[in-house]
PDB file of C-alpha atoms in Angstrom:
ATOM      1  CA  UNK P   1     -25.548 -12.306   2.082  1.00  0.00           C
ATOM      2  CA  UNK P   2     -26.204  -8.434   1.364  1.00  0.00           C
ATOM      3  CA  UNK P   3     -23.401  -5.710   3.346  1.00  0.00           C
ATOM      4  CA  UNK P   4     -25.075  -5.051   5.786  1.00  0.00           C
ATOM      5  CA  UNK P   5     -25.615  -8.583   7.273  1.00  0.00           C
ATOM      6  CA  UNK P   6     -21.643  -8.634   8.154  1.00  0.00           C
ATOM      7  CA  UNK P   7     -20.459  -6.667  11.177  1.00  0.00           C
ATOM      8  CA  UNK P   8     -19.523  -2.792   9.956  1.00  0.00           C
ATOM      9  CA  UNK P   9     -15.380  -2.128  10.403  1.00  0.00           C
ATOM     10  CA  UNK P  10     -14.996   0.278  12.786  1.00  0.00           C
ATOM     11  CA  UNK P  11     -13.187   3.752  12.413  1.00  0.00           C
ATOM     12  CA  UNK P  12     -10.988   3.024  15.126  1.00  0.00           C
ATOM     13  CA  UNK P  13      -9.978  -0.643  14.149  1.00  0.00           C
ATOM     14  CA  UNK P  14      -8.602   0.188  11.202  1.00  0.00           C
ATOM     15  CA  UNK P  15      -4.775   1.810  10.830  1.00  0.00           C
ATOM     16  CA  UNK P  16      -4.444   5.461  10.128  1.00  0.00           C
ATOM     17  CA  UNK P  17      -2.405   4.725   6.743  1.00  0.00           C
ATOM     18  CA  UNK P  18      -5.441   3.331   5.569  1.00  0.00           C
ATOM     19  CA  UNK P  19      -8.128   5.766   6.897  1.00  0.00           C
ATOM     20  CA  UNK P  20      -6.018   8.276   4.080  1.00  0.00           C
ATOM     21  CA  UNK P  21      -5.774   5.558   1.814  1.00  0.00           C
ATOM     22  CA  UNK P  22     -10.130   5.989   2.493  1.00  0.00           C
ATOM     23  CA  UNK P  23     -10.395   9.584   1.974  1.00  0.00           C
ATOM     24  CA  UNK P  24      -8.536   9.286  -1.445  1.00  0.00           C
ATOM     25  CA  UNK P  25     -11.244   7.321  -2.828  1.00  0.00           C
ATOM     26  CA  UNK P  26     -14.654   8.457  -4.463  1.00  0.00           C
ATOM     27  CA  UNK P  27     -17.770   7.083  -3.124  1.00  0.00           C
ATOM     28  CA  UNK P  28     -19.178   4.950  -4.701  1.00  0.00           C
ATOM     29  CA  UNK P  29     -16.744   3.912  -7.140  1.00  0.00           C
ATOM     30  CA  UNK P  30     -14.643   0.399  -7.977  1.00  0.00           C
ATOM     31  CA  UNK P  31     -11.814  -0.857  -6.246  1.00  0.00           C
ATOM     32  CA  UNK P  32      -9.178  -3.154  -6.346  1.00  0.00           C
ATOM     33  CA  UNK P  33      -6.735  -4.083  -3.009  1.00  0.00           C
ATOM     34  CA  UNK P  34      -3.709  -6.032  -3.976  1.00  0.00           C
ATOM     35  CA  UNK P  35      -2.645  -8.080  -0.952  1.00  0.00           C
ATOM     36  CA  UNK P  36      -5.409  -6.874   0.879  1.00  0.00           C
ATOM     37  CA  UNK P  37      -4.871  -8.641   4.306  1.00  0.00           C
ATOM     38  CA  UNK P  38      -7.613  -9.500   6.342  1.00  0.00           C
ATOM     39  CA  UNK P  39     -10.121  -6.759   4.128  1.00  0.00           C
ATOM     40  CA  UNK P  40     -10.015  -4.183   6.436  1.00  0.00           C
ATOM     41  CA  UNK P  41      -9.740  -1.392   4.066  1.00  0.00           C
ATOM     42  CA  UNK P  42     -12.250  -3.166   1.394  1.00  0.00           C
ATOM     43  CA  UNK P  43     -14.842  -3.467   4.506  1.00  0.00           C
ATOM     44  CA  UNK P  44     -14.345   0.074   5.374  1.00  0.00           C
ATOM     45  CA  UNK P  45     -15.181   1.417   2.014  1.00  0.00           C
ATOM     46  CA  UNK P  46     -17.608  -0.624   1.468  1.00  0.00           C
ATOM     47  CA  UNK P  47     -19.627   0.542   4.693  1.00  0.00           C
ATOM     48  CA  UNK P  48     -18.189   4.498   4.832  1.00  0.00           C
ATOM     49  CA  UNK P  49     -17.729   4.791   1.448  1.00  0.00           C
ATOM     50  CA  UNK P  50     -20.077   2.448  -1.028  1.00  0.00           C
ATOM     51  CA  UNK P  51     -17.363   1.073  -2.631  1.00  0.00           C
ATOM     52  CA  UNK P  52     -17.721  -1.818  -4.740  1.00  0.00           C
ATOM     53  CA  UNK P  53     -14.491  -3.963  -4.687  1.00  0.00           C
ATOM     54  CA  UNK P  54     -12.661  -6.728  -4.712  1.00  0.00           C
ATOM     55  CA  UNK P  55      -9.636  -7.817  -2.986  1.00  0.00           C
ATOM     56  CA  UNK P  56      -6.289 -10.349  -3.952  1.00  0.00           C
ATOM     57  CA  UNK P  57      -4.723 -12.253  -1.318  1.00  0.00           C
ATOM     58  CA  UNK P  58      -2.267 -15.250  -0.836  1.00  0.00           C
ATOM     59  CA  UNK P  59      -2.844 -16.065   2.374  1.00  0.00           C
ATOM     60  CA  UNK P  60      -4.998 -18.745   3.436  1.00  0.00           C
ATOM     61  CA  UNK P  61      -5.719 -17.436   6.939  1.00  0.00           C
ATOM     62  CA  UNK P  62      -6.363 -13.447   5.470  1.00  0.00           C
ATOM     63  CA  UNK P  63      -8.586 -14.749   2.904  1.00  0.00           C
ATOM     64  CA  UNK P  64     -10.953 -16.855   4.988  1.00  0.00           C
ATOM     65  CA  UNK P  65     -11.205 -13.645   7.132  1.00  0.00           C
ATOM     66  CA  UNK P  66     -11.997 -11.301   3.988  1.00  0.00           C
ATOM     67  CA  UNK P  67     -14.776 -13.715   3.597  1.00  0.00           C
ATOM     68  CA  UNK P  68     -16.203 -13.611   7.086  1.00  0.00           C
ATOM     69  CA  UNK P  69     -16.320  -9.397   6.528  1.00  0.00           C
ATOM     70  CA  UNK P  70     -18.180 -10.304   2.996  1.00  0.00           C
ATOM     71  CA  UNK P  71     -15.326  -8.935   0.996  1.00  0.00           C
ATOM     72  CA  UNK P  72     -14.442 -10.284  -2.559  1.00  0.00           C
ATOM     73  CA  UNK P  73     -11.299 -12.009  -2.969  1.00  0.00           C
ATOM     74  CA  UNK P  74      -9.210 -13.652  -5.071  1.00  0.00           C
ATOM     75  CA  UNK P  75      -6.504 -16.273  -3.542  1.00  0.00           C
ATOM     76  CA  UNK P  76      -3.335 -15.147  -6.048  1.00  0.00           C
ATOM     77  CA  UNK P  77       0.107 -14.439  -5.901  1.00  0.00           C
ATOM     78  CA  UNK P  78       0.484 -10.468  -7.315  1.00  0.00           C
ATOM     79  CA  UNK P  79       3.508 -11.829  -9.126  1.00  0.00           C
ATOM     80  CA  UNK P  80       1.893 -13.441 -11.563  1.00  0.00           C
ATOM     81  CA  UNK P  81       0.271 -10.256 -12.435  1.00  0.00           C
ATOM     82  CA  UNK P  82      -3.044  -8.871 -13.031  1.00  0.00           C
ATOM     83  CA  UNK P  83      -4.188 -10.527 -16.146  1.00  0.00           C
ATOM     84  CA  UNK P  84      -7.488 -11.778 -14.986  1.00  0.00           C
ATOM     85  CA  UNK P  85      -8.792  -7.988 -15.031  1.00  0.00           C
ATOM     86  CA  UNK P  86      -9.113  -5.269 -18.017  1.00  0.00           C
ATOM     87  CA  UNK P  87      -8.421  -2.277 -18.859  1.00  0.00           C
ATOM     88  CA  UNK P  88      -9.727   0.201 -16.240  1.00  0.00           C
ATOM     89  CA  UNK P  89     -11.641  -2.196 -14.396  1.00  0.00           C
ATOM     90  CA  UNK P  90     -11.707  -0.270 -11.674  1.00  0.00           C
ATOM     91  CA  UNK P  91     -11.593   3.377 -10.496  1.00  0.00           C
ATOM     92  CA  UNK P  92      -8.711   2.998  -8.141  1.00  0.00           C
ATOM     93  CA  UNK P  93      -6.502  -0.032  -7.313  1.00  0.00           C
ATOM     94  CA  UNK P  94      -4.174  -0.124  -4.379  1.00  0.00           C
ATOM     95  CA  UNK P  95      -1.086  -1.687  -3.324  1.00  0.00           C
ATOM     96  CA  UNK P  96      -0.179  -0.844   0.524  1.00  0.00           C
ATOM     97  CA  UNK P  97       3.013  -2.173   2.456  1.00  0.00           C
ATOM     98  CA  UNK P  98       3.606  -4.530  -0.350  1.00  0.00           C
ATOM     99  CA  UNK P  99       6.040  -2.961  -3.139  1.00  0.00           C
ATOM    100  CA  UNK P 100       8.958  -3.729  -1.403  1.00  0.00           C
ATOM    101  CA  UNK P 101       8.640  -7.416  -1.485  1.00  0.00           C
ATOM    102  CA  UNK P 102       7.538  -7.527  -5.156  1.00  0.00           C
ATOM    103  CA  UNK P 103      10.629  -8.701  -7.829  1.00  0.00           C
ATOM    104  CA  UNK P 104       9.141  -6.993 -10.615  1.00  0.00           C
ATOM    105  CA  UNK P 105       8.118  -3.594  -9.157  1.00  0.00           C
ATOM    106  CA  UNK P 106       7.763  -1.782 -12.460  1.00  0.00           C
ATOM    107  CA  UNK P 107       5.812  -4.808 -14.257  1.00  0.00           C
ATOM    108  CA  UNK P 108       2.933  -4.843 -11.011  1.00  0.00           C
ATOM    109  CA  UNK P 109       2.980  -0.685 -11.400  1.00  0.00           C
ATOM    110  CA  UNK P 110       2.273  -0.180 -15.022  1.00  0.00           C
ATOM    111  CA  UNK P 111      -0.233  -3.234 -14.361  1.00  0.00           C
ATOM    112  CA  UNK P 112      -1.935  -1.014 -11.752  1.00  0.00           C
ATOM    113  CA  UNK P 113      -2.112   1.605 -14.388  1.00  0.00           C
ATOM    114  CA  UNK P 114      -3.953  -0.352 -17.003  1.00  0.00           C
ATOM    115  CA  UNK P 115      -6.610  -1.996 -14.999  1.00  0.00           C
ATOM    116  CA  UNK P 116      -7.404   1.784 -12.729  1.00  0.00           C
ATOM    117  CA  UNK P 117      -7.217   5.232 -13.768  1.00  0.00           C
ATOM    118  CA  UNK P 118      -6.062   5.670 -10.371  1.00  0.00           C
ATOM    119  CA  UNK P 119      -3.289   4.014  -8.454  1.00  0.00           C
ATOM    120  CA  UNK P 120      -2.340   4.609  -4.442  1.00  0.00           C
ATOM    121  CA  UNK P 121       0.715   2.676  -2.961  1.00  0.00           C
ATOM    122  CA  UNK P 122       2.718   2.775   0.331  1.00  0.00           C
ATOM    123  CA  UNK P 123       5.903   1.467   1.442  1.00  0.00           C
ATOM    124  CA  UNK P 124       8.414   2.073   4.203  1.00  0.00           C
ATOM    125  CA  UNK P 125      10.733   5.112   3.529  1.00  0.00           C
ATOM    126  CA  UNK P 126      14.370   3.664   3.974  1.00  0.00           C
ATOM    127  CA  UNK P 127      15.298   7.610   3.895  1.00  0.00           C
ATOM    128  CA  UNK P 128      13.800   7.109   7.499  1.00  0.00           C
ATOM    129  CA  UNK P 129      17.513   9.055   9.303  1.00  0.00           C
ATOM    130  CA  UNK P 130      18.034   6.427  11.823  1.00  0.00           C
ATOM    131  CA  UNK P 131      18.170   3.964   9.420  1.00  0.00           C
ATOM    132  CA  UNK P 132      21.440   6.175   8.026  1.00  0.00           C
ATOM    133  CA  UNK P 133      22.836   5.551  11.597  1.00  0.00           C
ATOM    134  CA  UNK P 134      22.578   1.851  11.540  1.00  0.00           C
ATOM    135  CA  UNK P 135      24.246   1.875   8.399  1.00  0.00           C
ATOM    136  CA  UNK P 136      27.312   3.723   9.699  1.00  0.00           C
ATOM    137  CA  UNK P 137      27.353   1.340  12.550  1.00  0.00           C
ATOM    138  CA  UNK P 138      27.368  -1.502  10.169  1.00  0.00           C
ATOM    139  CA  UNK P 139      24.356  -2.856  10.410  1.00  0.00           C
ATOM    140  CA  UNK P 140      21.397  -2.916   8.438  1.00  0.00           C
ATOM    141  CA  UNK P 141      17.859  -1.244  10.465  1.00  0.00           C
ATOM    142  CA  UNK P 142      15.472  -2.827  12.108  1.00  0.00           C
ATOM    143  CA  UNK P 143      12.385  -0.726  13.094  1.00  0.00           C
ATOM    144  CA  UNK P 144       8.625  -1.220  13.664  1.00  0.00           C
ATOM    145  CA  UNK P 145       7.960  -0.652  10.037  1.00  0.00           C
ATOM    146  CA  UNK P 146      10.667  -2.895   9.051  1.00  0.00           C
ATOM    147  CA  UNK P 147      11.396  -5.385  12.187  1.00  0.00           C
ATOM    148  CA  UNK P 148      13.271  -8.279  10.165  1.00  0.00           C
ATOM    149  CA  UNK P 149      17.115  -8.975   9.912  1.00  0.00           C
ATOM    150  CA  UNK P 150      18.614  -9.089   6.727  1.00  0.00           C
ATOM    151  CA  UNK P 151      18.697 -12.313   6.705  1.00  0.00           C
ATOM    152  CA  UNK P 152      14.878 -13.135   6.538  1.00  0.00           C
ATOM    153  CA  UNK P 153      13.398  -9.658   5.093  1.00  0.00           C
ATOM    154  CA  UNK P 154      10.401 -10.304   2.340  1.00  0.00           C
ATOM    155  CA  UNK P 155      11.652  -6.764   1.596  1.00  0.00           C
ATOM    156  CA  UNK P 156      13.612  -6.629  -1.477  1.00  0.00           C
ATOM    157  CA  UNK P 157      13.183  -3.498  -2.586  1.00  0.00           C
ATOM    158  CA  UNK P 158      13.424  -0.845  -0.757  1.00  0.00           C
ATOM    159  CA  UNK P 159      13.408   3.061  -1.266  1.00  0.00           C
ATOM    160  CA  UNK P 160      13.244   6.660  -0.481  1.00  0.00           C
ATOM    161  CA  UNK P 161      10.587   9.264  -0.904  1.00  0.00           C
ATOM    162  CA  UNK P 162      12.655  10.539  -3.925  1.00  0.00           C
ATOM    163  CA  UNK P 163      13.140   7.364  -5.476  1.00  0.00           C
ATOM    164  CA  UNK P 164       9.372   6.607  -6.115  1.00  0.00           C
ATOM    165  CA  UNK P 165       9.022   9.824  -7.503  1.00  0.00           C
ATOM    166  CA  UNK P 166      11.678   8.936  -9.729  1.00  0.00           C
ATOM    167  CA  UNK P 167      10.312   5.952 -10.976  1.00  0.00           C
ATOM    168  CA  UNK P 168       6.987   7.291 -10.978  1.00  0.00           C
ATOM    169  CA  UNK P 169       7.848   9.695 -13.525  1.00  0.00           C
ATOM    170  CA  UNK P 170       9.807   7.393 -15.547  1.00  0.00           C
ATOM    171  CA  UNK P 171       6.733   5.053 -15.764  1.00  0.00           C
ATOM    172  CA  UNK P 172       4.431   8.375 -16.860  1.00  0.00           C
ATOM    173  CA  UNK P 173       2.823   8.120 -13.122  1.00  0.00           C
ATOM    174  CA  UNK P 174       1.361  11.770 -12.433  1.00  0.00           C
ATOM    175  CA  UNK P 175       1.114  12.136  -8.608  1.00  0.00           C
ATOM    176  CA  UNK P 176      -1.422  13.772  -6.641  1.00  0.00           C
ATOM    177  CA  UNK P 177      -1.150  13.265  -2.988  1.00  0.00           C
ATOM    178  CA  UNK P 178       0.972  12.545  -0.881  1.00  0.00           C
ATOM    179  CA  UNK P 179       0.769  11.386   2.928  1.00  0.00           C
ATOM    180  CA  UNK P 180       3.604   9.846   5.674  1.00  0.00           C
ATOM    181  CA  UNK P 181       3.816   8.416   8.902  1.00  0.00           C
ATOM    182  CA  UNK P 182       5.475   7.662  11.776  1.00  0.00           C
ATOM    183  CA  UNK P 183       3.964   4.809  14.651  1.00  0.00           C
ATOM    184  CA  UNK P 184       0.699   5.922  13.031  1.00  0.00           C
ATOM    185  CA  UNK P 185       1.059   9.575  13.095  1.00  0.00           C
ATOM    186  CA  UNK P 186       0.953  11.991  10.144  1.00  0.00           C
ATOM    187  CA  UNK P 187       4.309  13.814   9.509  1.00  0.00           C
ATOM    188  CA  UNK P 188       4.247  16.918   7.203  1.00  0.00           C
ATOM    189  CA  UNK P 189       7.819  18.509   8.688  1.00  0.00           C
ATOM    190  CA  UNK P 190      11.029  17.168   6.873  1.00  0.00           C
ATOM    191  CA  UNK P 191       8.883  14.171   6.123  1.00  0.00           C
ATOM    192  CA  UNK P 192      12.121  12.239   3.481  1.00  0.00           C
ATOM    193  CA  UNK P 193      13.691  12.074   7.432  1.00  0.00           C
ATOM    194  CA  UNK P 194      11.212  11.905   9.658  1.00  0.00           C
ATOM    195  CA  UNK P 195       8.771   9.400   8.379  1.00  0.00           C
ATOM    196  CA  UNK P 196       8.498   5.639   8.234  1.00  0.00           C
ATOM    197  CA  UNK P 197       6.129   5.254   6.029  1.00  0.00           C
ATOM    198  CA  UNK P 198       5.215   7.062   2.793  1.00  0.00           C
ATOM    199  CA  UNK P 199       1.482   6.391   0.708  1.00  0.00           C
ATOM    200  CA  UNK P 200       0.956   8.365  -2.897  1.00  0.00           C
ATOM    201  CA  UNK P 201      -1.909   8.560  -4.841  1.00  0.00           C
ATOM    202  CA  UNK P 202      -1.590   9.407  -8.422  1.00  0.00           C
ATOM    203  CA  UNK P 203      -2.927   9.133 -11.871  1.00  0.00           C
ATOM    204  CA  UNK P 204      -2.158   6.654 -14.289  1.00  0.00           C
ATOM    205  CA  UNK P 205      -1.978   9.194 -17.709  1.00  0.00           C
TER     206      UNK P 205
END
């Protein structure tokens, strides 16, 4: 079936982390979405944007969805890396909300380097200041962008602002943008506080 016999995604259905995610990517070119969800963002693209992509997902409910939209998508689990694709594949490949729960978080972002000459991520910011309060209560936070206990997080790595761009320089990552969030609206003011939810674009040099 051709794109335009599934139903277009609609502006307005789809979160506003991944409407910037949108606008960071050139029309018409490749993409790749690692644990892409239900295909949202591919399906978008595809009918704003003219994206070509293709999507990887573990989940058996997500993927038979992706396929309803008419997205690509490969049933894999990220940790076992990327192998099935080349070297700059793809224009752009993106990772969002999923960092935190890989083990190997530098292996899966120099992997996103050599398949795309572009890479965009997002994760929650654990710089988020309540969370600072919850630790000097002596617990660990629970919020809307991170509503598990300790005790049953997938999150196992998580970070602040300052520490991606740490390890993005350390793994020769140039960023270009930069975007955060809070319950789905942009934050430019004191953003390493006031956000819970950072997403970077940059270049993979």
């Amino acid at each position: 079936m051709s794109p335009a016999s599934f139903p277009p995604v609609r502006k307005q259905d789809v979160r506003p982390d991944l409407i910037r995610i949108a606008s960071w990517i050139e029309p018409g070119s490749r993409v790749l979405d690692l644990g892409c969800g239900d295909g949202a963002l591919l399906a978008y693209l595809r009918d704003e944007r003219q994206v070509s992509g293709a999507g990887v997902e573990i989940d058996d409910s997500h993927v038979i969805t992706c396929v309803q939209r008419g997205v690509e998508v490969i049933q894999q689990n990220l940790e076992d890396g990327l192998a099935l694709f080349d070297n700059k594949q793809f224009d752009t490949v993106v990772l969002s909300q999923t960092l935190q729960s890989m083990h190997r978080t530098e292996h899966i972002l120099r992997e996103m380097a050599r398949v795309a000459r572009f890479g965009i991520v997002s994760f929650p910011n654990f710089g988020y200041w309540p969370h600072g309060w919850s630790i000097l209560r002596g617990r660990m936070p629970v919020t809307g962008q991170m509503p598990y206990q300790w005790y049953n997080t997938p999150n196992i790595h998580l970070c602040t602002l300052d520490d991606f761009e740490r390890l993005a320089r350390d793994l020769g990552l140039r960023i270009l943008e930069r975007a955060t969030f809070h319950e789905g609206r942009e934050i430019t003011l004191l953003p390493g506080w006031r956000s819970t939810l950072a997403v970077y674009r940059y270049a993979a040099d």
